[in-house]
């Protein structure tokens, strides 16, 4: 990404290039990002590399816009709003505590362990407590699937893509079994799978499978990366770590006596600012892919139909025009709200991440137990 920063210095906030053989327009100004993601979002459809689209499934929310996308987004939000996920907080805490205990006395690879934690939380949010019955089978299939995400889409025996597609088929079969059992039991569930299956807005089995796999993909690596960077920055900034620890220790009585509402981040201003600053500095979502559905003119530039358009979130987050001393880790900068369209860790507009509340909650839960129980 340092290369992109150099190109911005040389060519400005909008320039053209090629990525994987595709003509692309790179944009790094808040105004251009707002145009692509919000005000003219209907002119820029979401797009992904072909291998990823085939593995996740063409019915997944990432690849659509319009009515079908709006329907899917509504179903995801219904399951992932704070009032909905509050019911699974004790289970998330159990996963967090168990994860931390499993690391005691060991030299661990932080990112890999965080991926295991976020994977288990993702399964819980999708399948509820039923996930325990299928966790190992789902994990085995998904881990084989993810190895082929960025491979060339050559479906030939022995290739990563072929192995991944085989795992994708097995994963769909497990999901079909879960869906079938739920229909037989006729019990209403409040998890994401229940939202997908429920009422007149219910999806087909293929749509459910594609979107369940898509949610695992979206919920796992990104949140694990954020947690890994948080640990790094806390370790490098003892005064910040001390402030977070004191704040979290002050919440223990509230948690035990009245039940801590993890969605109420006003009670955790320091920890919340640490998370925000980590999201800014690390910029886990460095950019997103869009494709112009027709010729679009912006500030005298013509973006031709069919060209990829990449809003460069990292460049926006690291611009000195938007943040003073952008390379410095300084959570206090979020004591004041950033300027519009300069802080987009979860994207922006109708395609922004609908699971951001779940991501923030599982981060807060792990940070709480980590800072109050460990050194």
CSV table of C-alpha atoms in Angstrom, one decimal:
chain,number,residue,atom,x,y,z
A,1,UNK,CA,0.0,0.0,0.0
A,2,UNK,CA,3.0,2.3,0.4
A,3,UNK,CA,3.2,2.0,-3.4
A,4,UNK,CA,-0.3,3.5,-3.7
A,5,UNK,CA,0.7,6.3,-1.4
A,6,UNK,CA,3.7,7.1,-3.7
A,7,UNK,CA,1.5,7.1,-6.8
A,8,UNK,CA,-0.9,9.5,-5.1
A,9,UNK,CA,2.0,11.8,-4.3
A,10,UNK,CA,3.0,11.7,-8.0
A,11,UNK,CA,-0.4,11.6,-9.8
A,12,UNK,CA,-2.8,13.1,-7.4
A,13,UNK,CA,-6.0,11.7,-5.7
A,14,UNK,CA,-7.3,10.1,-8.9
A,15,UNK,CA,-5.3,8.1,-11.4
A,16,UNK,CA,-5.6,5.1,-13.7
A,17,UNK,CA,-3.7,1.8,-13.7
A,18,UNK,CA,-4.2,-1.9,-14.3
A,19,UNK,CA,-4.7,-4.6,-11.7
A,20,UNK,CA,-4.8,-8.3,-12.6
A,21,UNK,CA,-5.3,-7.2,-16.2
A,22,UNK,CA,-8.2,-5.0,-15.5
A,23,UNK,CA,-8.2,-1.2,-16.1
A,24,UNK,CA,-8.8,0.6,-12.8
A,25,UNK,CA,-9.3,4.0,-11.5
A,26,UNK,CA,-7.8,4.6,-8.1
A,27,UNK,CA,-9.4,7.3,-5.9
A,28,UNK,CA,-8.2,8.6,-2.6
A,29,UNK,CA,-10.2,11.8,-1.9
A,30,UNK,CA,-13.2,11.9,0.5
A,31,UNK,CA,-15.3,13.6,-2.2
A,32,UNK,CA,-14.6,10.9,-4.7
A,33,UNK,CA,-15.2,8.1,-2.2
A,34,UNK,CA,-18.5,9.6,-1.3
A,35,UNK,CA,-19.5,9.8,-5.0
A,36,UNK,CA,-18.7,6.1,-5.6
A,37,UNK,CA,-20.0,4.7,-2.4
A,38,UNK,CA,-22.9,7.0,-1.5
A,39,UNK,CA,-24.3,9.7,-3.8
A,40,UNK,CA,-23.8,7.8,-7.1
A,41,UNK,CA,-23.6,4.3,-5.7
A,42,UNK,CA,-26.1,3.0,-8.2
A,43,UNK,CA,-23.6,3.7,-11.0
A,44,UNK,CA,-20.9,1.5,-9.4
A,45,UNK,CA,-21.7,-2.1,-8.8
A,46,UNK,CA,-19.8,-4.3,-6.3
A,47,UNK,CA,-17.3,-6.6,-7.9
A,48,UNK,CA,-14.8,-9.3,-6.8
A,49,UNK,CA,-12.1,-11.5,-8.4
A,50,UNK,CA,-13.8,-14.4,-10.3
A,51,UNK,CA,-12.3,-17.1,-7.9
A,52,UNK,CA,-13.8,-15.4,-4.8
A,53,UNK,CA,-17.2,-15.0,-6.4
A,54,UNK,CA,-17.4,-18.7,-7.4
A,55,UNK,CA,-16.3,-19.8,-4.0
A,56,UNK,CA,-18.6,-17.6,-1.9
A,57,UNK,CA,-21.5,-18.1,-4.3
A,58,UNK,CA,-23.1,-15.8,-6.8
A,59,UNK,CA,-26.1,-15.2,-4.5
A,60,UNK,CA,-24.0,-13.7,-1.7
A,61,UNK,CA,-24.7,-10.1,-0.7
A,62,UNK,CA,-21.3,-8.8,-1.8
A,63,UNK,CA,-22.1,-9.2,-5.5
A,64,UNK,CA,-25.5,-7.5,-5.8
A,65,UNK,CA,-27.2,-4.1,-5.6
A,66,UNK,CA,-30.8,-3.0,-5.9
A,67,UNK,CA,-33.8,-4.8,-4.4
A,68,UNK,CA,-32.1,-8.2,-3.8
A,69,UNK,CA,-29.3,-6.5,-2.0
A,70,UNK,CA,-31.6,-4.4,0.1
A,71,UNK,CA,-33.5,-7.5,1.1
A,72,UNK,CA,-30.4,-9.3,2.2
A,73,UNK,CA,-29.1,-6.3,4.1
A,74,UNK,CA,-32.4,-6.1,6.0
A,75,UNK,CA,-32.2,-9.8,7.0
A,76,UNK,CA,-28.5,-9.4,8.1
A,77,UNK,CA,-29.2,-6.3,10.1
A,78,UNK,CA,-32.2,-7.9,11.8
A,79,UNK,CA,-29.9,-10.5,13.2
A,80,UNK,CA,-26.9,-8.3,13.9
A,81,UNK,CA,-28.4,-5.2,15.5
A,82,UNK,CA,-27.3,-4.6,19.2
A,83,UNK,CA,-30.7,-5.6,20.6
A,84,UNK,CA,-30.5,-8.9,18.6
A,85,UNK,CA,-26.9,-9.9,19.5
A,86,UNK,CA,-27.3,-9.0,23.2
A,87,UNK,CA,-28.8,-12.4,23.7
A,88,UNK,CA,-25.6,-14.1,22.6
A,89,UNK,CA,-23.2,-12.0,24.7
A,90,UNK,CA,-22.7,-14.6,27.4
A,91,UNK,CA,-21.8,-17.1,24.7
A,92,UNK,CA,-19.3,-14.7,23.1
A,93,UNK,CA,-17.8,-14.1,26.5
A,94,UNK,CA,-17.5,-17.9,27.0
A,95,UNK,CA,-15.7,-18.2,23.7
A,96,UNK,CA,-13.4,-15.3,24.6
A,97,UNK,CA,-12.5,-16.7,28.1
A,98,UNK,CA,-12.0,-20.2,26.7
A,99,UNK,CA,-9.7,-18.8,23.9
A,100,UNK,CA,-7.6,-16.8,26.4
A,101,UNK,CA,-7.2,-19.8,28.7
A,102,UNK,CA,-6.1,-22.0,25.8
A,103,UNK,CA,-3.2,-19.5,25.2
A,104,UNK,CA,-1.9,-19.6,28.8
A,105,UNK,CA,1.7,-20.8,29.1
A,106,UNK,CA,2.1,-21.0,25.3
A,107,UNK,CA,3.9,-19.1,22.6
A,108,UNK,CA,1.2,-18.4,20.1
A,109,UNK,CA,0.8,-16.8,16.7
A,110,UNK,CA,-1.7,-14.1,17.6
A,111,UNK,CA,-3.3,-13.7,14.2
A,112,UNK,CA,-4.0,-17.4,13.8
A,113,UNK,CA,-5.5,-17.6,17.3
A,114,UNK,CA,-7.6,-14.5,16.7
A,115,UNK,CA,-8.9,-16.2,13.5
A,116,UNK,CA,-10.0,-19.2,15.6
A,117,UNK,CA,-11.8,-16.9,18.0
A,118,UNK,CA,-13.6,-14.8,15.4
A,119,UNK,CA,-14.5,-18.0,13.4
A,120,UNK,CA,-16.2,-19.5,16.5
A,121,UNK,CA,-18.1,-16.2,17.1
A,122,UNK,CA,-19.1,-16.1,13.4
A,123,UNK,CA,-20.6,-19.6,13.7
A,124,UNK,CA,-22.4,-18.7,16.9
A,125,UNK,CA,-23.9,-15.6,15.3
A,126,UNK,CA,-25.1,-17.6,12.2
A,127,UNK,CA,-26.2,-20.9,13.8
A,128,UNK,CA,-26.8,-20.0,17.4
A,129,UNK,CA,-26.0,-22.8,19.9
A,130,UNK,CA,-26.5,-25.4,17.1
A,131,UNK,CA,-23.0,-24.5,15.9
A,132,UNK,CA,-21.4,-26.7,18.5
A,133,UNK,CA,-22.8,-29.8,16.8
A,134,UNK,CA,-21.2,-28.8,13.4
A,135,UNK,CA,-18.2,-26.7,14.4
A,136,UNK,CA,-15.5,-29.1,13.6
A,137,UNK,CA,-17.0,-30.2,10.2
A,138,UNK,CA,-17.7,-26.6,9.3
A,139,UNK,CA,-14.2,-25.5,10.3
A,140,UNK,CA,-12.5,-28.3,8.3
A,141,UNK,CA,-14.4,-27.5,5.1
A,142,UNK,CA,-14.1,-23.7,5.5
A,143,UNK,CA,-10.3,-23.8,6.2
A,144,UNK,CA,-9.8,-25.8,3.0
A,145,UNK,CA,-12.1,-23.3,1.1
A,146,UNK,CA,-10.3,-20.2,2.2
A,147,UNK,CA,-6.9,-21.5,0.9
A,148,UNK,CA,-8.2,-21.0,-2.6
A,149,UNK,CA,-9.8,-17.5,-2.3
A,150,UNK,CA,-7.0,-15.7,-4.1
A,151,UNK,CA,-6.0,-18.6,-6.4
A,152,UNK,CA,-6.4,-18.6,-10.2
A,153,UNK,CA,-9.9,-20.0,-11.1
A,154,UNK,CA,-8.5,-23.1,-12.8
A,155,UNK,CA,-10.8,-26.0,-11.8
A,156,UNK,CA,-8.2,-28.8,-12.5
A,157,UNK,CA,-7.5,-31.7,-10.0
A,158,UNK,CA,-4.6,-30.8,-7.7
A,159,UNK,CA,-5.0,-27.0,-7.9
A,160,UNK,CA,-5.9,-24.9,-4.9
A,161,UNK,CA,-9.0,-23.8,-6.7
A,162,UNK,CA,-10.2,-27.3,-7.3
A,163,UNK,CA,-9.6,-28.3,-3.7
A,164,UNK,CA,-11.4,-25.2,-2.5
A,165,UNK,CA,-14.4,-25.8,-4.8
A,166,UNK,CA,-14.6,-29.4,-3.4
A,167,UNK,CA,-14.6,-28.0,0.1
A,168,UNK,CA,-17.3,-25.5,-1.0
A,169,UNK,CA,-19.5,-28.3,-2.1
A,170,UNK,CA,-19.1,-30.2,1.2
A,171,UNK,CA,-19.8,-27.0,3.1
A,172,UNK,CA,-23.0,-26.5,1.2
A,173,UNK,CA,-24.0,-30.1,2.1
A,174,UNK,CA,-23.5,-29.4,5.8
A,175,UNK,CA,-25.6,-26.2,5.5
A,176,UNK,CA,-28.3,-28.1,3.7
A,177,UNK,CA,-28.5,-30.6,6.5
A,178,UNK,CA,-28.7,-27.9,9.2
A,179,UNK,CA,-31.5,-26.1,7.2
A,180,UNK,CA,-33.4,-29.4,6.8
A,181,UNK,CA,-33.3,-30.2,10.5
A,182,UNK,CA,-34.5,-26.8,11.4
A,183,UNK,CA,-37.5,-27.1,9.1
A,184,UNK,CA,-38.4,-30.4,10.6
A,185,UNK,CA,-38.2,-29.1,14.2
A,186,UNK,CA,-40.3,-26.0,13.3
A,187,UNK,CA,-38.6,-23.8,16.0
A,188,UNK,CA,-38.1,-20.1,15.5
A,189,UNK,CA,-34.5,-19.0,15.9
A,190,UNK,CA,-33.2,-15.4,16.3
A,191,UNK,CA,-29.8,-16.1,14.8
A,192,UNK,CA,-28.8,-15.2,11.2
A,193,UNK,CA,-29.8,-18.5,9.8
A,194,UNK,CA,-33.2,-18.0,11.4
A,195,UNK,CA,-33.5,-14.6,9.8
A,196,UNK,CA,-32.6,-16.0,6.4
A,197,UNK,CA,-35.2,-18.8,6.7
A,198,UNK,CA,-38.0,-16.8,8.4
A,199,UNK,CA,-41.3,-15.6,7.1
A,200,UNK,CA,-42.2,-14.3,3.6
A,201,UNK,CA,-38.8,-12.9,3.2
A,202,UNK,CA,-37.1,-16.3,3.5
A,203,UNK,CA,-34.4,-17.2,1.0
A,204,UNK,CA,-33.9,-20.3,-1.1
A,205,UNK,CA,-31.5,-22.9,0.2
A,206,UNK,CA,-28.9,-21.8,-2.4
A,207,UNK,CA,-29.2,-18.2,-1.3
A,208,UNK,CA,-28.9,-19.1,2.3
A,209,UNK,CA,-25.8,-21.2,1.7
A,210,UNK,CA,-24.1,-18.5,-0.3
A,211,UNK,CA,-24.8,-15.8,2.2
A,212,UNK,CA,-23.9,-17.9,5.3
A,213,UNK,CA,-20.5,-18.7,3.7
A,214,UNK,CA,-20.2,-15.0,2.8
A,215,UNK,CA,-20.8,-13.9,6.4
A,216,UNK,CA,-18.1,-16.3,7.7
A,217,UNK,CA,-15.7,-14.8,5.1
A,218,UNK,CA,-16.6,-11.3,6.0
A,219,UNK,CA,-16.6,-11.8,9.8
A,220,UNK,CA,-13.4,-13.8,10.3
A,221,UNK,CA,-10.1,-12.4,8.9
A,222,UNK,CA,-11.0,-8.7,9.2
A,223,UNK,CA,-12.0,-8.8,12.8
A,224,UNK,CA,-9.0,-11.1,13.7
A,225,UNK,CA,-6.7,-8.6,12.0
A,226,UNK,CA,-8.2,-5.7,14.0
A,227,UNK,CA,-7.7,-7.6,17.3
A,228,UNK,CA,-4.1,-8.5,16.3
A,229,UNK,CA,-3.2,-4.8,15.6
A,230,UNK,CA,-4.9,-3.7,18.9
A,231,UNK,CA,-2.6,-6.0,20.8
A,232,UNK,CA,0.4,-4.7,19.0
A,233,UNK,CA,-0.5,-1.0,19.6
A,234,UNK,CA,-1.4,-1.6,23.3
A,235,UNK,CA,2.0,-3.4,23.8
A,236,UNK,CA,3.8,-0.5,22.1
A,237,UNK,CA,1.9,2.2,24.1
A,238,UNK,CA,2.1,1.4,27.9
A,239,UNK,CA,0.2,4.5,28.9
A,240,UNK,CA,-2.7,3.7,26.5
A,241,UNK,CA,-2.7,0.1,27.8
A,242,UNK,CA,-2.9,1.4,31.4
A,243,UNK,CA,-5.8,3.7,30.6
A,244,UNK,CA,-7.7,0.9,28.9
A,245,UNK,CA,-7.0,-1.5,31.7
A,246,UNK,CA,-8.2,1.0,34.4
A,247,UNK,CA,-11.4,1.7,32.3
A,248,UNK,CA,-12.1,-2.0,31.9
A,249,UNK,CA,-11.5,-2.8,35.6
A,250,UNK,CA,-13.9,0.0,36.4
A,251,UNK,CA,-16.6,-1.8,34.4
A,252,UNK,CA,-16.3,-5.1,36.4
A,253,UNK,CA,-18.8,-4.2,39.1
A,254,UNK,CA,-21.2,-2.8,36.5
A,255,UNK,CA,-20.9,-6.1,34.6
A,256,UNK,CA,-21.5,-8.3,37.6
A,257,UNK,CA,-24.2,-6.2,39.4
A,258,UNK,CA,-26.3,-4.8,36.6
A,259,UNK,CA,-25.2,-6.5,33.4
A,260,UNK,CA,-22.9,-4.5,31.2
A,261,UNK,CA,-24.5,-3.4,27.9
A,262,UNK,CA,-21.6,-3.9,25.6
A,263,UNK,CA,-23.3,-1.8,22.9
A,264,UNK,CA,-23.2,1.2,25.2
A,265,UNK,CA,-19.7,2.4,24.2
A,266,UNK,CA,-20.2,5.7,26.0
A,267,UNK,CA,-19.2,3.8,29.1
A,268,UNK,CA,-15.9,2.8,27.4
A,269,UNK,CA,-14.7,6.0,25.7
A,270,UNK,CA,-11.0,5.2,26.0
A,271,UNK,CA,-11.3,1.6,24.7
A,272,UNK,CA,-13.6,2.8,21.9
A,273,UNK,CA,-11.1,5.4,20.8
A,274,UNK,CA,-8.3,2.8,20.8
A,275,UNK,CA,-10.4,0.6,18.5
A,276,UNK,CA,-11.2,3.5,16.2
A,277,UNK,CA,-7.6,4.6,16.0
A,278,UNK,CA,-6.5,1.0,15.3
A,279,UNK,CA,-9.1,0.8,12.5
A,280,UNK,CA,-7.7,4.0,11.1
A,281,UNK,CA,-3.9,3.3,11.3
A,282,UNK,CA,-4.1,-0.4,10.3
A,283,UNK,CA,-6.9,0.2,7.8
A,284,UNK,CA,-7.8,-3.5,7.5
A,285,UNK,CA,-10.1,-2.8,4.6
A,286,UNK,CA,-7.5,-1.0,2.5
A,287,UNK,CA,-9.9,-0.6,-0.5
A,288,UNK,CA,-13.0,-2.0,-2.1
A,289,UNK,CA,-13.8,-3.0,-5.7
A,290,UNK,CA,-16.5,-1.3,-7.7
A,291,UNK,CA,-17.2,-1.3,-11.4
A,292,UNK,CA,-18.8,1.5,-13.4
A,293,UNK,CA,-22.1,0.4,-14.9
A,294,UNK,CA,-22.0,3.3,-17.4
A,295,UNK,CA,-19.7,6.2,-18.3
A,296,UNK,CA,-19.3,8.5,-15.3
A,297,UNK,CA,-17.8,12.0,-15.2
A,298,UNK,CA,-16.1,13.3,-12.0
A,299,UNK,CA,-14.2,16.6,-11.7
A,300,UNK,CA,-13.4,16.6,-15.4
A,301,UNK,CA,-12.4,12.9,-15.5
A,302,UNK,CA,-14.2,10.3,-17.5
A,303,UNK,CA,-14.6,6.9,-15.8
A,304,UNK,CA,-15.5,4.5,-18.7
A,305,UNK,CA,-18.2,1.8,-18.3
A,306,UNK,CA,-16.7,-1.5,-17.2
A,307,UNK,CA,-13.6,0.0,-15.5
A,308,UNK,CA,-12.9,-1.0,-11.9
A,309,UNK,CA,-13.0,1.8,-9.4
A,310,UNK,CA,-11.1,1.4,-6.1
A,311,UNK,CA,-11.7,3.9,-3.2
A,312,UNK,CA,-8.4,3.7,-1.3
A,313,UNK,CA,-9.5,3.8,2.4
A,314,UNK,CA,-5.9,3.5,3.7
A,315,UNK,CA,-4.8,6.6,1.7
A,316,UNK,CA,-7.8,8.6,3.0
A,317,UNK,CA,-7.1,7.4,6.6
A,318,UNK,CA,-3.4,8.3,6.3
A,319,UNK,CA,-3.7,11.7,4.6
A,320,UNK,CA,-2.3,14.6,6.6
A,321,UNK,CA,-5.2,16.7,5.1
A,322,UNK,CA,-7.6,14.5,7.1
A,323,UNK,CA,-5.5,13.5,10.2
A,324,UNK,CA,-2.6,15.3,11.8
A,325,UNK,CA,0.5,13.2,12.0
A,326,UNK,CA,-1.4,10.3,10.4
A,327,UNK,CA,1.3,7.7,11.0
A,328,UNK,CA,1.2,8.2,14.8
A,329,UNK,CA,-1.0,6.0,16.9
A,330,UNK,CA,-3.0,8.6,18.9
A,331,UNK,CA,-6.5,7.5,20.1
A,332,UNK,CA,-7.1,10.9,21.6
A,333,UNK,CA,-7.7,12.3,18.1
A,334,UNK,CA,-11.1,10.6,18.2
A,335,UNK,CA,-12.2,12.8,21.1
A,336,UNK,CA,-13.4,14.9,18.2
A,337,UNK,CA,-15.4,13.4,15.4
A,338,UNK,CA,-13.4,13.2,12.1
A,339,UNK,CA,-14.4,15.2,9.1
A,340,UNK,CA,-17.2,13.5,6.9
A,341,UNK,CA,-16.0,10.7,4.6
A,342,UNK,CA,-12.5,10.6,6.0
A,343,UNK,CA,-13.0,7.6,8.4
A,344,UNK,CA,-14.5,4.6,6.7
A,345,UNK,CA,-13.3,1.4,8.4
A,346,UNK,CA,-16.5,-0.5,7.5
A,347,UNK,CA,-17.0,1.1,4.1
A,348,UNK,CA,-19.7,3.6,3.5
A,349,UNK,CA,-23.2,3.8,2.0
A,350,UNK,CA,-25.6,1.0,1.3
A,351,UNK,CA,-22.8,-1.5,1.0
A,352,UNK,CA,-21.1,-0.7,4.3
A,353,UNK,CA,-20.5,-3.7,6.5
A,354,UNK,CA,-23.9,-4.7,8.1
A,355,UNK,CA,-22.1,-6.8,10.7
A,356,UNK,CA,-20.0,-3.9,12.2
A,357,UNK,CA,-21.9,-4.0,15.5
A,358,UNK,CA,-21.1,-7.7,16.0
A,359,UNK,CA,-17.5,-7.0,15.2
A,360,UNK,CA,-17.2,-4.2,17.7
A,361,UNK,CA,-18.9,-6.2,20.4
A,362,UNK,CA,-16.6,-9.3,20.0
A,363,UNK,CA,-13.6,-6.9,20.1
A,364,UNK,CA,-14.8,-5.2,23.2
A,365,UNK,CA,-15.5,-8.5,25.0
A,366,UNK,CA,-12.0,-9.9,24.2
A,367,UNK,CA,-10.2,-6.7,25.2
A,368,UNK,CA,-12.1,-6.6,28.5
A,369,UNK,CA,-11.1,-10.1,29.6
A,370,UNK,CA,-7.6,-9.7,28.2
A,371,UNK,CA,-6.8,-6.5,30.0
A,372,UNK,CA,-8.5,-7.3,33.3
A,373,UNK,CA,-7.2,-10.9,33.7
A,374,UNK,CA,-3.8,-10.9,32.0
A,375,UNK,CA,-0.5,-9.0,31.7
